[in-house]
Amino acid sequence: MSTAVSLGIDLGTSAVKVLLLDQDGSVLGHVDKRLPISRPQPDWSEQHPRQWWAAVREALADLRNACPRAWPRIACIGLTGQMHGAVVLDRDDQPIRPAMLHNDGRAAKESREIEAAAPQVAAIAGSRPMAGLTAPKLRWMARHEPDRFTAIDCVLSPKDYLRLRLTGERATDVSDAAGTLWFDVKRRCWSEALVAASGLALSQLPRVRESTEPGATLLPLVAAELGLPASVVVAAGGGDTPVSGLGIGSIELGDAFVNLSTSASIVAVTSHAAIDEAASIHAWCHALPGRWYQMGAMLSGASCLRWISRIVGESDEDALLRSVEGSMARGGHPAQALHPAQAPIFLPYLSGERTPHNDVDARGVFFGLSHDTNAALLGHSVLEGVCFGLRDAMTAIESTGTRIASLAVVGGGARSIYWTEMLASVLGKPVHRLAGGELGAALGAARLGWLALGHDPRAVCTPAGVVSRHRPDEALASMFDTRYRNFRDMYRALAPLFGARAQALSPRFMESVQ
């Protein structure tokens, strides 16, 4: 007898992923479609919502062709996606401008203004104001694009634009709402005071549901295009970080994982909003009722690997990883192999940084280049630099009293054993790779579809199978500790220069020297 199927849609920064999941938890098929990012000015990072919808339609058509027997059995849809993007719509639900993404740094001044105007913001929203969050971007619009700002009828998060196109409904969920800086994370509702600090009204924000709740059903025209009944339910969904947790079964108190995607983060599940106003971490609503999480966030994770692959002329990230793994000394590798200590030290701040620095002006740096530096050493440096940034994030979380015993790894970077081994030695914690870890968010979205139909979370969100376990290598850990201290010293030494560089690139300064 045929069983029902859930469709998961993950709107990432670099790609859209769609996935079919049956009721016993088996993935029946998945499709990825790459997404471009526009950077028209320094610190800007944008995508147009219409590009997202076009990519989703293309991906769904391919998945339908690949899984013709499973497709008609779709009973529910779950949504997830990149957080903090500002999708601004007019009264006809048309995008007013391209969406400003999570790694967009133009609103640094506005984030400082919000903190000054609303000192209580961290205690309510679970995070200090940061340029990449949604609220500062809207203050930036009010200042620099006033005509567009006054035309705003609704502000959505990225995945909620897909919901709008699928169902016609303006709605969001508690986990994505928490990342806007307008949400009371303890009460799990909008904060009128924080919304007003951005010059908006509650009427310009969507209704909020718990991530597991059912939302509207498909619009008839969309259902006809997709070849599905209009009765298919679209779950409230959630932000990609907490939904990745659902995808790997990280739902119990004390569970922790590393997300190695375009950005990178360390996440620990908590029973309450564990807010620490002094730490540059986030304490936000999980995608399950009665759950929250702490997160230390990096703006550039696996995107650093994609960047250096392009710089050194490799065809893709996997090709560079093969070069690194084949060249670096590991275990029984030959004596002529390169040693990690030969690699430059890399600061992975290509788009600034959140945890622990909250520094939009920080930038990427290689230190220790020589005539002997080659593509493999640069690749190793980038992997190491991201690991060091994640150690910063873990240290910030543990400074609040949270204890992390071990971590799972999800996201595209989870495919690399070499990177995972390095991560264990840098963090000084056991780390494990999971089956389907690179599909965590899309899988979690599909699981949310089942939860919206009333299925039990513990039956649906079961832990993923462990593919490999990695413990810290004591010999390498000592070397990494030394290099990590140098990494920290480098940022402290360069931080004043990052600010001076940003000032020199400001439009007013550039005009004065022309």
XYZ file of C-alpha atoms in Angstrom, residues 49-306:
258
model
C 12.987 37.029 -4.249
C 11.798 36.309 -7.782
C 15.046 34.391 -8.363
C 14.227 32.224 -5.360
C 10.786 31.387 -6.672
C 12.121 30.613 -10.155
C 14.778 28.302 -8.688
C 12.192 26.541 -6.503
C 9.874 25.956 -9.449
C 12.764 24.547 -11.491
C 13.925 22.309 -8.646
C 10.413 21.017 -8.010
C 9.936 20.213 -11.697
C 13.173 18.215 -11.690
C 12.222 16.387 -8.487
C 8.804 15.563 -9.927
C 10.455 14.061 -13.003
C 12.932 12.119 -10.875
C 10.282 10.699 -8.510
C 7.116 10.251 -10.613
C 5.622 7.535 -8.384
C 6.183 9.355 -5.087
C 5.198 12.819 -6.277
C 1.377 12.333 -6.362
C 1.520 11.104 -2.741
C 2.707 14.467 -1.341
C 0.406 15.346 1.567
C 2.307 18.183 3.206
C 5.102 20.700 2.633
C 7.634 22.045 5.117
C 9.648 25.211 4.574
C 12.989 26.420 5.847
C 15.600 28.878 4.676
C 18.309 31.413 5.338
C 17.453 33.657 8.260
C 17.543 37.463 8.731
C 16.928 38.390 5.093
C 14.685 41.437 4.622
C 11.981 40.816 2.008
C 9.990 44.049 1.693
C 6.667 43.930 -0.148
C 4.167 46.515 -1.342
C 0.405 46.248 -0.920
C 0.233 43.992 -4.002
C 2.803 41.567 -2.492
C 5.440 42.632 -5.015
C 9.070 42.949 -3.844
C 10.053 46.607 -3.551
C 13.788 45.883 -3.837
C 16.165 42.898 -3.745
C 16.314 41.151 -0.383
C 19.181 42.178 1.898
C 20.727 38.937 3.190
C 22.065 37.720 6.525
C 25.661 38.513 5.517
C 24.869 42.056 4.364
C 26.857 44.548 6.447
C 25.579 47.946 5.316
C 23.505 48.610 8.454
C 26.285 48.722 11.083
C 25.461 52.324 12.021
C 21.789 51.507 12.313
C 22.466 48.517 14.576
C 24.322 50.811 16.971
C 21.419 53.274 16.849
C 18.938 50.553 17.790
C 21.066 49.540 20.772
C 21.217 53.172 21.916
C 17.505 53.803 21.368
C 16.343 50.508 22.905
C 18.861 49.376 25.545
C 16.512 46.538 26.501
C 16.737 44.963 23.056
C 19.050 42.057 23.957
C 17.005 41.150 27.030
C 13.858 40.935 24.878
C 15.139 39.737 21.501
C 17.868 37.384 22.737
C 20.657 39.101 20.825
C 22.532 42.350 20.625
C 21.755 44.350 17.468
C 23.984 43.278 14.583
C 24.123 44.603 11.037
C 23.100 41.291 9.479
C 19.836 40.991 11.405
C 16.605 42.217 9.867
C 15.764 45.262 12.001
C 18.869 47.377 11.261
C 18.334 46.886 7.524
C 14.909 48.500 7.755
C 16.367 51.518 9.574
C 18.933 51.695 6.766
C 16.114 51.744 4.218
C 14.330 54.524 6.094
C 17.484 56.638 5.905
C 18.807 55.822 2.426
C 15.719 54.695 0.478
C 12.844 56.656 2.069
C 10.490 56.311 -0.895
C 10.888 52.546 -0.880
C 10.540 52.456 2.908
C 7.225 54.313 2.890
C 5.914 51.851 0.274
C 6.414 48.850 2.587
C 3.189 47.017 3.359
C 4.788 43.852 4.793
C 8.232 42.512 5.753
C 8.854 38.780 5.370
C 11.753 36.420 5.953
C 13.079 34.594 2.857
C 11.315 31.252 3.286
C 8.070 33.087 4.017
C 8.179 34.655 0.575
C 8.009 31.098 -0.783
C 4.982 30.477 1.462
C 3.347 33.591 0.017
C 3.879 32.320 -3.535
C 2.671 28.818 -2.628
C -0.383 29.725 -0.533
C -1.029 33.472 -0.776
C -0.609 33.740 3.023
C 1.545 36.312 4.842
C 2.832 34.324 7.819
C 5.995 33.305 9.618
C 7.077 31.097 12.512
C 8.634 31.746 15.916
C 12.161 30.634 14.948
C 12.467 32.909 11.903
C 10.711 35.758 13.728
C 13.279 35.439 16.530
C 16.049 36.315 14.088
C 14.556 39.675 13.134
C 15.350 41.544 16.405
C 11.634 42.421 16.669
C 10.589 39.325 18.619
C 10.120 38.718 22.338
C 11.826 35.318 22.514
C 10.611 34.502 26.035
C 6.946 35.211 25.246
C 7.296 33.982 21.622
C 5.461 36.966 20.114
C 6.256 40.282 18.377
C 7.527 43.105 20.611
C 5.698 46.302 19.712
C 8.478 48.412 21.291
C 11.222 46.785 19.224
C 9.173 46.994 16.023
C 8.630 50.705 16.640
C 12.405 51.191 17.076
C 12.722 50.380 13.357
C 9.986 52.830 12.386
C 7.478 50.063 11.635
C 4.089 48.999 12.979
C 2.870 45.522 13.939
C 0.445 45.686 11.013
C 3.451 45.501 8.647
C 4.572 42.144 10.027
C 3.074 38.710 9.310
C 1.153 36.569 11.758
C 3.320 34.171 13.792
C 2.800 30.463 14.435
C 4.815 27.754 16.114
C 6.976 26.036 13.500
C 5.056 22.761 13.838
C 1.619 24.275 13.203
C -0.213 23.850 9.893
C -0.666 26.946 7.764
C -2.642 27.570 4.593
C -3.025 25.126 1.719
C -1.798 25.547 -1.851
C -3.292 28.155 -4.158
C -5.324 26.425 -6.917
C -3.108 27.768 -9.733
C 0.083 26.688 -7.932
C -1.387 23.272 -7.159
C -2.269 22.816 -10.821
C 1.246 23.781 -11.955
C 2.842 21.396 -9.445
C 0.424 18.560 -10.188
C -0.731 18.381 -6.573
C -4.126 18.676 -4.869
C -4.920 22.099 -3.449
C -5.513 20.419 -0.086
C -1.745 19.967 0.528
C -0.901 21.657 3.841
C 2.118 23.972 4.159
C 3.625 23.886 7.650
C 4.670 27.082 9.403
C 8.294 25.974 8.937
C 11.380 27.520 10.484
C 14.786 29.110 10.110
C 17.510 26.902 8.667
C 19.559 26.613 11.859
C 16.885 25.194 14.199
C 15.318 23.187 11.374
C 18.701 21.563 10.702
C 18.464 20.436 14.319
C 15.143 18.728 13.570
C 16.718 17.103 10.525
C 19.390 15.369 12.599
C 17.228 14.787 15.677
C 18.950 17.432 17.803
C 15.925 18.286 19.930
C 16.864 17.232 23.471
C 18.349 19.505 26.120
C 22.134 19.488 25.871
C 22.230 18.418 22.211
C 24.736 20.452 20.200
C 25.808 20.622 16.573
C 27.992 22.497 14.118
C 26.400 23.817 10.936
C 29.029 24.083 8.169
C 27.032 25.777 5.434
C 27.534 29.074 3.544
C 27.784 30.610 6.991
C 28.745 28.512 10.025
C 27.499 28.187 13.572
C 27.557 26.199 16.784
C 24.145 25.484 18.297
C 23.166 24.167 21.748
C 19.558 23.248 22.635
C 18.168 24.805 25.847
C 14.965 24.626 27.896
C 14.591 28.396 28.134
C 15.763 31.596 26.475
C 19.307 31.510 27.879
C 20.097 35.160 27.156
C 23.484 36.624 28.001
C 23.455 40.312 27.125
C 27.253 40.618 27.373
C 28.034 37.775 24.945
C 27.725 38.190 21.179
C 25.668 35.040 20.862
C 22.009 34.508 20.020
C 19.381 32.934 22.307
C 16.379 32.245 20.088
C 13.258 30.111 19.743
C 13.742 26.571 18.495
C 11.438 25.054 15.881
C 9.749 22.933 18.574
C 7.401 24.398 21.205
C 9.047 24.657 24.620
C 12.553 24.649 23.184
C 15.111 27.400 22.600
C 18.738 27.360 21.500
C 21.959 29.299 21.891
C 24.006 29.974 18.795
C 27.446 31.358 18.080
C 27.345 32.491 14.465
C 29.999 33.070 11.797
C 29.060 35.006 8.670
C 31.404 33.031 6.412
C 31.759 29.253 6.719
C 31.867 26.941 3.723
C 31.633 30.064 1.549
C 35.298 30.677 2.461
C 36.174 27.341 0.852
C 34.159 28.226 -2.241
